[in-house]
Amino acid sequence: MGFYNPATLVKDAQRHGVGVRPIDVAASHWKCTLEGSAEEPAVRIGLRYVAGLRAETGHTIEVERSRGGFESVADLAKRVALRRDELDALAEVGALGAIDPATRQRRSALWQVAAVERDRSSLFAGISPPAEPSPLQELSPLETTLADYRTSGLTTGPHLLAHLRPELRRRGILTAEQLHATPDGRFVRTAGHAIVRQRPRAAKGFCFLTLEDETGTSNAVLTEAVFQRFRVALHTSPLLEIAGPLQNLEGVIHVRVRELRPLATGGTLPESHDYR
């Protein structure tokens, strides 16, 4: 399987009933590959999705693994000419846990790889340093998802909105799925990751917005006046909360936006697919 937009990879696989397995130096090839059985197929995310990892490094990992599995992070560093930032990226994305129990947690992994000998000609190359408990607090589930997006542009874990849902539910913000059961004309609030923004020239200033949450996608429409009012937040915030009357007629469901505000997460998310 080749490379395409990482933000759609997991969704496309799951939509076709295919499981998705995370990046793992013990199993991932440079490109994505199919694993599992015909009854339970799965896509293994490729090493090329690790931010900053060179193709040369990824292919060397493949070759060295074919000669024998990596016994530890120190063994990986000895056999593969990894730059410091590449080994750190593999640790942060969670790709080292299968070869070294001490690196199964992200911050612990960063702590452990900091002590690994990087000079492949050194007498200490390939020798694991004494395992020391990391003094760093481990990532929260939300921080783990944000780290996935930051280091690979995708996540095989819960959707980001799933982490925010308890607070959103408390505030009466509906999911995309709940909008389908909401009567036409009711004033609603919903939120999601802005995956598409469209403002065609032929639409007379109207802007069409698609939000995604853990239950699916929802659509919204902004008039020219509303678009101009919320233009900055609309174009600079990956997560948005919107409010307005719902149109739910004959299978056509969208929110006519009256209010719009950003949802802060403190992390980097994939870019949207915007069209003019």
CSV table of C-alpha atoms in Angstrom, one decimal:
chain,number,residue,atom,x,y,z
A,1,MET,CA,0.0,0.0,0.0
A,2,GLY,CA,1.4,3.4,-1.0
A,3,PHE,CA,1.4,6.8,0.7
A,4,TYR,CA,-1.5,9.1,0.8
A,5,ASN,CA,-3.0,11.7,3.2
A,6,PRO,CA,-2.5,10.3,6.7
A,7,ALA,CA,-5.6,12.0,8.0
A,8,THR,CA,-7.8,9.7,5.8
A,9,LEU,CA,-5.8,6.5,6.1
A,10,VAL,CA,-7.3,5.1,9.3
A,11,LYS,CA,-10.9,6.2,8.4
A,12,ASP,CA,-10.7,4.6,5.0
A,13,ALA,CA,-9.5,1.3,6.4
A,14,GLN,CA,-12.1,1.1,9.1
A,15,ARG,CA,-14.9,2.1,6.8
A,16,HIS,CA,-14.0,-1.0,4.8
A,17,GLY,CA,-14.0,-3.3,7.9
A,18,VAL,CA,-10.2,-3.4,8.0
A,19,GLY,CA,-8.3,-3.1,11.3
A,20,VAL,CA,-5.5,-0.6,11.7
A,21,ARG,CA,-2.3,-1.5,13.6
A,22,PRO,CA,0.2,1.2,14.9
A,23,ILE,CA,3.7,1.9,13.8
A,24,ASP,CA,6.1,-0.7,15.2
A,25,VAL,CA,9.8,-1.2,14.4
A,26,ALA,CA,9.3,-4.9,15.0
A,27,ALA,CA,6.6,-5.2,12.3
A,28,SER,CA,6.2,-2.1,10.1
A,29,HIS,CA,7.8,-1.8,6.7
A,30,TRP,CA,8.5,1.5,5.0
A,31,LYS,CA,5.1,1.5,3.3
A,32,CYS,CA,1.9,0.3,4.8
A,33,THR,CA,1.3,-3.4,4.6
A,34,LEU,CA,-1.6,-5.8,5.0
A,35,GLU,CA,-1.6,-8.2,7.9
A,36,GLY,CA,-4.0,-10.7,9.5
A,37,SER,CA,-6.2,-13.1,7.7
A,38,ALA,CA,-8.8,-12.8,4.9
A,39,GLU,CA,-11.5,-12.9,7.7
A,40,GLU,CA,-9.8,-10.3,9.8
A,41,PRO,CA,-7.5,-8.2,7.6
A,42,ALA,CA,-5.5,-5.3,9.1
A,43,VAL,CA,-3.3,-2.5,7.8
A,44,ARG,CA,0.0,-2.0,9.5
A,45,ILE,CA,1.0,1.7,9.4
A,46,GLY,CA,4.3,2.2,7.6
A,47,LEU,CA,7.5,3.7,8.9
A,48,ARG,CA,7.2,6.5,6.4
A,49,TYR,CA,4.5,8.1,8.5
A,50,VAL,CA,7.1,8.8,11.3
A,51,ALA,CA,7.8,12.6,11.0
A,52,GLY,CA,11.5,13.1,10.1
A,53,LEU,CA,12.4,9.5,9.5
A,54,ARG,CA,14.4,9.2,6.3
A,55,ALA,CA,13.5,6.6,3.6
A,56,GLU,CA,17.1,5.3,3.9
A,57,THR,CA,16.6,4.6,7.6
A,58,GLY,CA,13.2,3.0,7.1
A,59,HIS,CA,14.5,0.6,4.5
A,60,THR,CA,17.6,-0.3,6.6
A,61,ILE,CA,15.2,-1.2,9.5
A,62,GLU,CA,13.4,-3.5,7.1
A,63,VAL,CA,16.6,-5.2,5.9
A,64,GLU,CA,18.1,-5.6,9.4
A,65,ARG,CA,14.9,-7.0,10.8
A,66,SER,CA,14.8,-9.6,8.1
A,67,ARG,CA,18.2,-10.8,9.3
A,68,GLY,CA,17.0,-11.2,12.8
A,69,GLY,CA,14.6,-9.4,15.2
A,70,PHE,CA,15.8,-6.4,17.2
A,71,GLU,CA,16.6,-7.5,20.8
A,72,SER,CA,16.5,-4.0,22.3
A,73,VAL,CA,16.7,-0.4,21.5
A,74,ALA,CA,20.4,-0.6,21.9
A,75,ASP,CA,20.5,-3.4,19.4
A,76,LEU,CA,18.4,-1.3,17.0
A,77,ALA,CA,20.8,1.7,17.4
A,78,LYS,CA,23.8,-0.5,16.7
A,79,ARG,CA,22.5,-2.1,13.6
A,80,VAL,CA,20.7,0.9,12.0
A,81,ALA,CA,22.4,4.3,11.5
A,82,LEU,CA,19.7,6.3,13.2
A,83,ARG,CA,20.1,10.1,13.7
A,84,ARG,CA,19.3,11.3,17.2
A,85,ASP,CA,16.1,12.9,16.1
A,86,GLU,CA,15.0,9.7,14.3
A,87,LEU,CA,15.4,7.5,17.4
A,88,ASP,CA,13.6,10.1,19.4
A,89,ALA,CA,10.7,10.3,16.9
A,90,LEU,CA,10.4,6.5,17.0
A,91,ALA,CA,10.2,6.7,20.8
A,92,GLU,CA,7.6,9.5,20.8
A,93,VAL,CA,5.4,7.8,18.3
A,94,GLY,CA,5.3,4.6,20.4
A,95,ALA,CA,7.1,2.4,17.9
A,96,LEU,CA,9.7,0.8,20.2
A,97,GLY,CA,7.6,-0.9,22.8
A,98,ALA,CA,7.6,-4.3,21.1
A,99,ILE,CA,11.4,-4.6,21.3
A,100,ASP,CA,12.0,-3.1,24.7
A,101,PRO,CA,9.6,-3.3,27.7
A,102,ALA,CA,11.1,-0.1,29.1
A,103,THR,CA,9.9,1.9,26.1
A,104,ARG,CA,6.3,0.9,26.1
A,105,GLN,CA,5.2,4.3,27.5
A,106,ARG,CA,6.1,7.4,25.4
A,107,ARG,CA,7.9,9.5,27.9
A,108,SER,CA,9.6,6.5,29.4
A,109,ALA,CA,10.8,5.6,25.9
A,110,LEU,CA,12.3,9.1,25.4
A,111,TRP,CA,14.0,8.8,28.8
A,112,GLN,CA,15.5,5.4,28.0
A,113,VAL,CA,16.7,6.2,24.5
A,114,ALA,CA,18.5,9.3,25.8
A,115,ALA,CA,20.9,6.9,27.5
A,116,VAL,CA,21.5,4.6,24.5
A,117,GLU,CA,24.9,4.7,22.9
A,118,ARG,CA,24.5,6.3,19.5
A,119,ASP,CA,28.1,5.7,18.2
A,120,ARG,CA,27.9,2.4,16.3
A,121,SER,CA,31.7,2.0,16.6
A,122,SER,CA,31.8,2.4,20.4
A,123,LEU,CA,32.6,-0.6,22.6
A,124,PHE,CA,29.2,0.1,24.3
A,125,ALA,CA,27.2,0.0,21.1
A,126,GLY,CA,24.5,-2.6,21.3
A,127,ILE,CA,24.7,-2.8,25.1
A,128,SER,CA,21.5,-1.7,26.9
A,129,PRO,CA,22.2,0.8,29.7
A,130,PRO,CA,20.9,0.0,33.2
A,131,ALA,CA,17.2,0.5,33.2
A,132,GLU,CA,16.2,3.5,35.3
A,133,PRO,CA,12.6,4.4,36.0
A,134,SER,CA,11.6,7.6,34.2
A,135,PRO,CA,11.0,10.6,36.4
A,136,LEU,CA,8.7,12.0,33.8
A,137,GLN,CA,4.9,11.9,34.2
A,138,GLU,CA,3.4,9.7,31.5
A,139,LEU,CA,1.2,11.1,28.8
A,140,SER,CA,-2.6,11.3,29.4
A,141,PRO,CA,-4.8,9.6,26.8
A,142,LEU,CA,-5.5,13.0,25.3
A,143,GLU,CA,-1.8,13.8,25.2
A,144,THR,CA,-1.1,10.4,23.6
A,145,THR,CA,-3.5,11.1,20.7
A,146,LEU,CA,-2.0,14.6,20.2
A,147,ALA,CA,1.5,13.0,20.1
A,148,ASP,CA,0.2,10.6,17.5
A,149,TYR,CA,-0.9,13.5,15.3
A,150,ARG,CA,2.3,15.5,15.9
A,151,THR,CA,4.6,12.6,15.1
A,152,SER,CA,2.7,10.8,12.3
A,153,GLY,CA,-0.3,12.8,11.3
A,154,LEU,CA,-2.7,10.0,12.3
A,155,THR,CA,-3.8,8.0,15.3
A,156,THR,CA,-4.9,4.4,15.6
A,157,GLY,CA,-6.4,5.1,19.0
A,158,PRO,CA,-9.6,7.0,20.0
A,159,HIS,CA,-10.7,10.0,18.0
A,160,LEU,CA,-9.7,13.2,19.6
A,161,LEU,CA,-13.3,14.2,20.3
A,162,ALA,CA,-13.8,11.1,22.3
A,163,HIS,CA,-11.4,12.5,24.9
A,164,LEU,CA,-13.3,15.7,25.1
A,165,ARG,CA,-16.7,14.2,25.0
A,166,PRO,CA,-17.4,14.1,28.8
A,167,GLU,CA,-17.0,17.9,29.0
A,168,LEU,CA,-18.9,18.5,25.7
A,169,ARG,CA,-21.7,16.3,26.9
A,170,ARG,CA,-22.0,18.3,30.1
A,171,ARG,CA,-22.3,21.4,28.1
A,172,GLY,CA,-25.1,19.9,25.9
A,173,ILE,CA,-23.0,19.7,22.7
A,174,LEU,CA,-24.4,17.0,20.4
A,175,THR,CA,-22.5,14.4,18.5
A,176,ALA,CA,-22.8,14.0,14.7
A,177,GLU,CA,-24.9,10.9,15.3
A,178,GLN,CA,-27.2,12.7,17.7
A,179,LEU,CA,-28.0,15.3,15.1
A,180,HIS,CA,-29.8,12.7,13.0
A,181,ALA,CA,-32.3,12.1,15.7
A,182,THR,CA,-32.8,15.9,16.4
A,183,PRO,CA,-36.0,17.5,15.0
A,184,ASP,CA,-35.8,20.0,12.2
A,185,GLY,CA,-35.6,23.7,13.3
A,186,ARG,CA,-34.2,23.0,16.8
A,187,PHE,CA,-31.3,25.2,18.0
A,188,VAL,CA,-28.3,22.8,18.5
A,189,ARG,CA,-24.6,22.9,19.4
A,190,THR,CA,-22.1,20.5,18.0
A,191,ALA,CA,-18.3,20.3,17.6
A,192,GLY,CA,-15.7,18.5,15.7
A,193,HIS,CA,-12.5,18.5,13.8
A,194,ALA,CA,-12.9,20.7,10.7
A,195,ILE,CA,-11.9,18.4,7.9
A,196,VAL,CA,-13.4,20.3,4.9
A,197,ARG,CA,-14.1,24.0,4.3
A,198,GLN,CA,-15.6,25.0,1.0
A,199,ARG,CA,-16.5,28.4,-0.4
A,200,PRO,CA,-17.3,28.0,-4.1
A,201,ARG,CA,-17.5,31.1,-6.2
A,202,ALA,CA,-20.9,30.0,-7.5
A,203,ALA,CA,-22.3,29.8,-3.9
A,204,LYS,CA,-22.8,33.5,-3.5
A,205,GLY,CA,-20.6,33.9,-0.5
A,206,PHE,CA,-21.9,30.8,1.4
A,207,CYS,CA,-19.3,28.6,3.2
A,208,PHE,CA,-19.8,24.9,3.6
A,209,LEU,CA,-18.2,23.2,6.6
A,210,THR,CA,-17.7,19.5,7.5
A,211,LEU,CA,-16.9,18.5,11.0
A,212,GLU,CA,-15.8,15.1,12.2
A,213,ASP,CA,-16.2,13.6,15.7
A,214,GLU,CA,-15.9,10.0,17.1
A,215,THR,CA,-19.4,9.2,15.8
A,216,GLY,CA,-19.1,10.5,12.2
A,217,THR,CA,-19.4,13.7,10.2
A,218,SER,CA,-21.8,16.6,10.3
A,219,ASN,CA,-22.3,19.5,7.9
A,220,ALA,CA,-22.8,23.2,8.4
A,221,VAL,CA,-23.6,26.3,6.3
A,222,LEU,CA,-22.4,29.8,6.9
A,223,THR,CA,-23.9,32.8,5.1
A,224,GLU,CA,-21.6,35.5,3.8
A,225,ALA,CA,-22.2,37.7,6.9
A,226,VAL,CA,-21.6,34.9,9.4
A,227,PHE,CA,-18.5,33.8,7.4
A,228,GLN,CA,-17.0,37.2,7.7
A,229,ARG,CA,-17.8,37.5,11.4
A,230,PHE,CA,-16.0,34.2,12.3
A,231,ARG,CA,-13.5,34.1,9.4
A,232,VAL,CA,-10.3,34.1,11.6
A,233,ALA,CA,-11.4,31.3,13.9
A,234,LEU,CA,-12.8,29.3,11.0
A,235,HIS,CA,-9.5,29.3,9.2
A,236,THR,CA,-7.1,29.1,12.1
A,237,SER,CA,-8.8,26.6,14.5
A,238,PRO,CA,-8.7,22.8,13.6
A,239,LEU,CA,-11.4,22.1,16.3
A,240,LEU,CA,-14.6,24.1,16.1
A,241,GLU,CA,-17.7,24.4,18.2
A,242,ILE,CA,-20.8,25.7,16.2
A,243,ALA,CA,-24.3,26.5,17.1
A,244,GLY,CA,-27.5,27.3,15.2
A,245,PRO,CA,-30.8,25.9,13.9
A,246,LEU,CA,-30.7,22.4,12.5
A,247,GLN,CA,-32.1,21.6,9.1
A,248,ASN,CA,-33.2,17.9,9.1
A,249,LEU,CA,-35.5,17.3,6.1
A,250,GLU,CA,-35.6,14.3,3.8
A,251,GLY,CA,-32.1,13.1,4.7
A,252,VAL,CA,-30.6,16.6,4.4
A,253,ILE,CA,-29.0,17.5,7.7
A,254,HIS,CA,-26.9,20.5,8.4
A,255,VAL,CA,-26.5,23.3,11.0
A,256,ARG,CA,-27.1,26.9,9.9
A,257,VAL,CA,-24.3,28.5,11.8
A,258,ARG,CA,-25.1,31.5,14.1
A,259,GLU,CA,-22.2,31.0,16.5
A,260,LEU,CA,-18.7,29.6,16.0
A,261,ARG,CA,-15.8,29.3,18.4
A,262,PRO,CA,-12.5,27.3,18.6
A,263,LEU,CA,-11.9,24.3,20.8
A,264,ALA,CA,-8.4,24.4,22.3
A,265,THR,CA,-6.4,21.1,22.8
A,266,GLY,CA,-2.9,22.4,23.0
A,267,GLY,CA,-1.7,20.2,20.2
A,268,THR,CA,-1.2,19.9,16.4
A,269,LEU,CA,-3.9,18.3,14.3
A,270,PRO,CA,-3.9,17.2,10.6
A,271,GLU,CA,-4.8,19.9,8.1
A,272,SER,CA,-8.3,20.0,6.5
A,273,HIS,CA,-9.1,19.4,2.9
A,274,ASP,CA,-10.2,22.8,1.8
A,275,TYR,CA,-11.6,23.7,-1.7
A,276,ARG,CA,-12.5,26.9,-3.3
